[in-house]
Amino acid sequence: VNISQIAADVNAYQSTLVKLTGVTITGSTTFSGNTIITQGAETIDMFTSSYALFAGDSVPAGTVDLVGLVNVQNSAAEIKMRNSSDVQ
C-alpha cells in the first residue's frame, strides 16, 4: 500500500496494519510525539505516545520501510507504530 491509497480511502484502511516502503521519517529526532512520513511527494503524519517503550529511540536517517496501523485523528489519516521493529 502507499500513502496515496490510504489518503484516497482512509475509512477502508482504518485499523489496518499496512507496510509503507521507501519512506523517510522527519519532524523529530526521536519517535516520541508527531513525525512526518514522506513517500515520494505524499506525506502522512505518524504519532507515537511518549509512553511507548521506543519513544526515545532515534529516528533513522535515510529511506526505510515502515509497518504501522492506520488511524484517523481529527478527520485525517495517521500511522501508529507498534514497536521499534516496525521500522525496517
Tab-separated table of N, CA and C in Angstrom:
chain	number	residue	atom	x	y	z
A	1	VAL	N	0.855	-1.183	0.000
A	1	VAL	CA	0.000	0.000	0.000
A	1	VAL	C	0.895	1.238	0.000
A	2	ASN	N	0.367	2.358	-0.483
A	2	ASN	CA	1.121	3.601	-0.426
A	2	ASN	C	0.259	4.698	0.212
A	3	ILE	N	0.902	5.813	0.504
A	3	ILE	CA	0.215	6.907	1.200
A	3	ILE	C	-0.964	7.431	0.388
A	4	SER	N	-0.821	7.494	-0.932
A	4	SER	CA	-1.920	7.979	-1.782
A	4	SER	C	-3.158	7.103	-1.645
A	5	GLN	N	-2.965	5.791	-1.587
A	5	GLN	CA	-4.093	4.876	-1.443
A	5	GLN	C	-4.792	5.071	-0.104
A	6	ILE	N	-4.014	5.260	0.955
A	6	ILE	CA	-4.603	5.493	2.277
A	6	ILE	C	-5.404	6.794	2.279
A	7	ALA	N	-4.818	7.852	1.724
A	7	ALA	CA	-5.479	9.157	1.704
A	7	ALA	C	-6.769	9.129	0.882
A	8	ALA	N	-6.781	8.328	-0.176
A	8	ALA	CA	-7.954	8.272	-1.056
A	8	ALA	C	-9.148	7.582	-0.394
A	9	ASP	N	-8.892	6.664	0.541
A	9	ASP	CA	-9.991	5.929	1.171
A	9	ASP	C	-9.593	5.532	2.589
A	10	VAL	N	-9.401	6.519	3.435
A	10	VAL	CA	-8.904	6.279	4.787
A	10	VAL	C	-9.815	5.356	5.582
A	11	ASN	N	-11.125	5.428	5.353
A	11	ASN	CA	-12.041	4.573	6.106
A	11	ASN	C	-11.837	3.097	5.788
A	12	ALA	N	-11.416	2.791	4.577
A	12	ALA	CA	-11.164	1.399	4.205
A	12	ALA	C	-9.913	0.852	4.885
A	13	TYR	N	-8.979	1.741	5.219
A	13	TYR	CA	-7.717	1.319	5.828
A	13	TYR	C	-7.686	1.494	7.348
A	14	GLN	N	-8.656	2.191	7.916
A	14	GLN	CA	-8.644	2.446	9.357
A	14	GLN	C	-8.519	1.137	10.137
A	15	SER	N	-7.621	1.145	11.124
A	15	SER	CA	-7.340	-0.012	11.989
A	15	SER	C	-6.713	-1.182	11.243
A	16	THR	N	-6.140	-0.912	10.082
A	16	THR	CA	-5.496	-1.941	9.270
A	16	THR	C	-3.985	-1.811	9.389
A	17	LEU	N	-3.314	-2.938	9.523
A	17	LEU	CA	-1.859	-2.962	9.544
A	17	LEU	C	-1.365	-2.868	8.107
A	18	VAL	N	-0.520	-1.865	7.826
A	18	VAL	CA	-0.012	-1.635	6.470
A	18	VAL	C	1.507	-1.562	6.489
A	19	LYS	N	2.103	-1.767	5.332
A	19	LYS	CA	3.540	-1.588	5.169
A	19	LYS	C	3.766	-0.534	4.097
A	20	LEU	N	4.459	0.527	4.478
A	20	LEU	CA	4.829	1.586	3.550
A	20	LEU	C	6.307	1.417	3.204
A	21	THR	N	6.621	1.281	1.932
A	21	THR	CA	8.006	1.055	1.522
A	21	THR	C	8.628	2.350	0.996
A	22	GLY	N	9.937	2.469	1.212
A	22	GLY	CA	10.680	3.605	0.682
A	22	GLY	C	10.253	4.946	1.240
A	23	VAL	N	10.112	5.032	2.562
A	23	VAL	CA	9.674	6.276	3.186
A	23	VAL	C	10.814	6.908	3.987
A	24	THR	N	10.674	8.192	4.252
A	24	THR	CA	11.575	8.883	5.169
A	24	THR	C	10.741	9.402	6.336
A	25	ILE	N	11.392	9.511	7.501
A	25	ILE	CA	10.725	9.983	8.716
A	25	ILE	C	11.416	11.269	9.147
A	26	THR	N	10.661	12.347	9.256
A	26	THR	CA	11.220	13.640	9.635
A	26	THR	C	10.328	14.301	10.682
A	27	GLY	N	10.789	15.433	11.192
A	27	GLY	CA	9.982	16.220	12.116
A	27	GLY	C	10.419	16.125	13.559
A	28	SER	N	11.298	15.157	13.864
A	28	SER	CA	11.796	14.985	15.224
A	28	SER	C	13.023	14.091	15.171
A	29	THR	N	13.830	14.149	16.196
A	29	THR	CA	14.998	13.268	16.269
A	29	THR	C	14.662	11.933	16.923
A	30	THR	N	13.514	11.869	17.619
A	30	THR	CA	13.044	10.616	18.227
A	30	THR	C	11.616	10.343	17.740
A	31	PHE	N	11.113	9.164	18.049
A	31	PHE	CA	9.761	8.794	17.624
A	31	PHE	C	8.673	9.457	18.459
A	32	SER	N	8.994	9.936	19.648
A	32	SER	CA	8.004	10.498	20.554
A	32	SER	C	7.268	11.686	19.943
A	33	GLY	N	5.958	11.646	20.011
A	33	GLY	CA	5.155	12.754	19.507
A	33	GLY	C	4.849	12.609	18.032
A	34	ASN	N	4.777	13.737	17.344
A	34	ASN	CA	4.405	13.762	15.935
A	34	ASN	C	5.631	13.768	15.037
A	35	THR	N	5.611	12.925	14.028
A	35	THR	CA	6.625	12.917	12.979
A	35	THR	C	5.895	12.863	11.638
A	36	ILE	N	6.637	13.075	10.572
A	36	ILE	CA	6.054	13.096	9.236
A	36	ILE	C	6.682	11.986	8.409
A	37	ILE	N	5.838	11.188	7.777
A	37	ILE	CA	6.275	10.123	6.896
A	37	ILE	C	6.106	10.628	5.466
A	38	THR	N	7.180	10.547	4.676
A	38	THR	CA	7.143	11.001	3.291
A	38	THR	C	7.448	9.833	2.365
A	39	GLN	N	6.619	9.706	1.335
A	39	GLN	CA	6.800	8.684	0.308
A	39	GLN	C	6.595	9.384	-1.034
A	40	GLY	N	7.695	9.654	-1.727
A	40	GLY	CA	7.591	10.458	-2.947
A	40	GLY	C	7.137	11.857	-2.587
A	41	ALA	N	6.045	12.310	-3.205
A	41	ALA	CA	5.507	13.649	-2.920
A	41	ALA	C	4.410	13.621	-1.863
A	42	GLU	N	4.037	12.443	-1.401
A	42	GLU	CA	2.936	12.294	-0.440
A	42	GLU	C	3.458	12.223	0.990
A	43	THR	N	2.660	12.747	1.919
A	43	THR	CA	3.026	12.686	3.339
A	43	THR	C	1.839	12.204	4.162
A	44	ILE	N	2.171	11.642	5.330
A	44	ILE	CA	1.168	11.247	6.310
A	44	ILE	C	1.797	11.443	7.684
A	45	ASP	N	1.014	11.875	8.637
A	45	ASP	CA	1.514	12.055	9.995
A	45	ASP	C	1.664	10.715	10.693
A	46	MET	N	2.609	10.649	11.621
A	46	MET	CA	2.745	9.493	12.487
A	46	MET	C	2.805	10.004	13.919
A	47	PHE	N	2.073	9.357	14.808
A	47	PHE	CA	2.090	9.733	16.215
A	47	PHE	C	2.549	8.560	17.058
A	48	THR	N	3.453	8.851	17.997
A	48	THR	CA	3.914	7.857	18.967
A	48	THR	C	3.793	8.453	20.356
A	49	SER	N	3.098	7.767	21.223
A	49	SER	CA	2.946	8.216	22.601
A	49	SER	C	4.312	8.276	23.285
A	50	SER	N	4.486	9.250	24.142
A	50	SER	CA	5.735	9.354	24.905
A	50	SER	C	5.885	8.180	25.867
A	51	TYR	N	4.810	7.446	26.110
A	51	TYR	CA	4.852	6.275	26.985
A	51	TYR	C	5.297	5.004	26.264
A	52	ALA	N	5.378	5.039	24.941
A	52	ALA	CA	5.818	3.864	24.192
A	52	ALA	C	7.268	3.545	24.559
A	53	LEU	N	7.577	2.274	24.676
A	53	LEU	CA	8.923	1.862	25.079
A	53	LEU	C	9.999	2.347	24.111
A	54	PHE	N	9.645	2.571	22.864
A	54	PHE	CA	10.603	3.010	21.849
A	54	PHE	C	10.531	4.515	21.563
A	55	ALA	N	9.726	5.244	22.310
A	55	ALA	CA	9.513	6.672	22.044
A	55	ALA	C	10.813	7.469	22.006
A	56	GLY	N	11.769	7.124	22.843
A	56	GLY	CA	13.033	7.856	22.894
A	56	GLY	C	14.072	7.384	21.897
A	57	ASP	N	13.751	6.340	21.120
A	57	ASP	CA	14.690	5.847	20.111
A	57	ASP	C	14.878	6.892	19.014
A	58	SER	N	16.062	6.941	18.459
A	58	SER	CA	16.368	7.888	17.378
A	58	SER	C	15.671	7.481	16.087
A	59	VAL	N	15.146	8.472	15.393
A	59	VAL	CA	14.547	8.262	14.077
A	59	VAL	C	15.682	7.979	13.096
A	60	PRO	N	15.561	6.932	12.287
A	60	PRO	CA	16.641	6.612	11.352
A	60	PRO	C	16.753	7.641	10.226
A	61	ALA	N	17.974	7.862	9.788
A	61	ALA	CA	18.199	8.726	8.632
A	61	ALA	C	18.027	7.888	7.371
A	62	GLY	N	17.649	8.517	6.298
A	62	GLY	CA	17.535	7.811	5.030
A	62	GLY	C	16.187	7.147	4.843
A	63	THR	N	16.132	6.303	3.837
A	63	THR	CA	14.892	5.639	3.434
A	63	THR	C	14.721	4.314	4.171
A	64	VAL	N	13.513	4.075	4.659
A	64	VAL	CA	13.192	2.852	5.398
A	64	VAL	C	11.843	2.315	4.927
A	65	ASP	N	11.522	1.118	5.345
A	65	ASP	CA	10.172	0.569	5.212
A	65	ASP	C	9.532	0.653	6.589
A	66	LEU	N	8.249	0.950	6.630
A	66	LEU	CA	7.556	1.180	7.891
A	66	LEU	C	6.260	0.379	7.934
A	67	VAL	N	6.062	-0.342	9.023
A	67	VAL	CA	4.819	-1.066	9.270
A	67	VAL	C	4.072	-0.318	10.370
A	68	GLY	N	2.780	-0.158	10.222
A	68	GLY	CA	2.014	0.516	11.261
A	68	GLY	C	0.524	0.381	11.034
A	69	LEU	N	-0.214	0.822	12.029
A	69	LEU	CA	-1.673	0.815	11.969
A	69	LEU	C	-2.177	2.158	11.478
A	70	VAL	N	-3.129	2.122	10.560
A	70	VAL	CA	-3.747	3.354	10.085
A	70	VAL	C	-4.793	3.768	11.110
A	71	ASN	N	-4.765	5.039	11.463
A	71	ASN	CA	-5.696	5.610	12.421
A	71	ASN	C	-6.257	6.899	11.826
A	72	VAL	N	-7.400	7.321	12.300
A	72	VAL	CA	-7.952	8.611	11.890
A	72	VAL	C	-7.977	9.513	13.104
A	73	GLN	N	-7.326	10.659	12.979
A	73	GLN	CA	-7.256	11.639	14.063
A	73	GLN	C	-7.638	12.998	13.491
A	74	ASN	N	-8.654	13.636	14.045
A	74	ASN	CA	-9.120	14.933	13.547
A	74	ASN	C	-9.417	14.881	12.052
A	75	SER	N	-10.086	13.834	11.617
A	75	SER	CA	-10.513	13.621	10.229
A	75	SER	C	-9.369	13.387	9.250
A	76	ALA	N	-8.169	13.185	9.743
A	76	ALA	CA	-7.019	12.938	8.863
A	76	ALA	C	-6.378	11.591	9.216
A	77	ALA	N	-5.838	10.949	8.203
A	77	ALA	CA	-5.165	9.664	8.418
A	77	ALA	C	-3.832	9.886	9.115
A	78	GLU	N	-3.457	8.935	9.954
A	78	GLU	CA	-2.136	8.917	10.561
A	78	GLU	C	-1.720	7.465	10.747
A	79	ILE	N	-0.431	7.276	10.959
A	79	ILE	CA	0.130	5.953	11.181
A	79	ILE	C	0.583	5.869	12.632
A	80	LYS	N	0.388	4.690	13.229
A	80	LYS	CA	0.909	4.432	14.571
A	80	LYS	C	1.731	3.152	14.528
A	81	MET	N	2.990	3.263	14.926
A	81	MET	CA	3.851	2.089	15.018
A	81	MET	C	3.462	1.266	16.231
A	82	ARG	N	3.771	-0.036	16.194
A	82	ARG	CA	3.504	-0.899	17.327
A	82	ARG	C	4.742	-1.041	18.213
A	83	ASN	N	5.915	-1.088	17.596
A	83	ASN	CA	7.183	-1.223	18.327
A	83	ASN	C	8.325	-0.841	17.395
A	84	SER	N	9.541	-0.833	17.902
A	84	SER	CA	10.686	-0.378	17.104
A	84	SER	C	10.987	-1.295	15.925
A	85	SER	N	10.522	-2.534	15.964
A	85	SER	CA	10.720	-3.465	14.847
A	85	SER	C	9.876	-3.097	13.621
A	86	ASP	N	8.963	-2.158	13.788
A	86	ASP	CA	8.146	-1.727	12.664
A	86	ASP	C	8.921	-0.879	11.658
A	87	VAL	N	10.113	-0.439	12.019
A	87	VAL	CA	10.981	0.276	11.072
A	87	VAL	C	12.011	-0.705	10.570
A	88	GLN	N	12.035	-0.912	9.279
A	88	GLN	CA	12.938	-1.895	8.673
A	88	GLN	C	13.832	-1.245	7.644
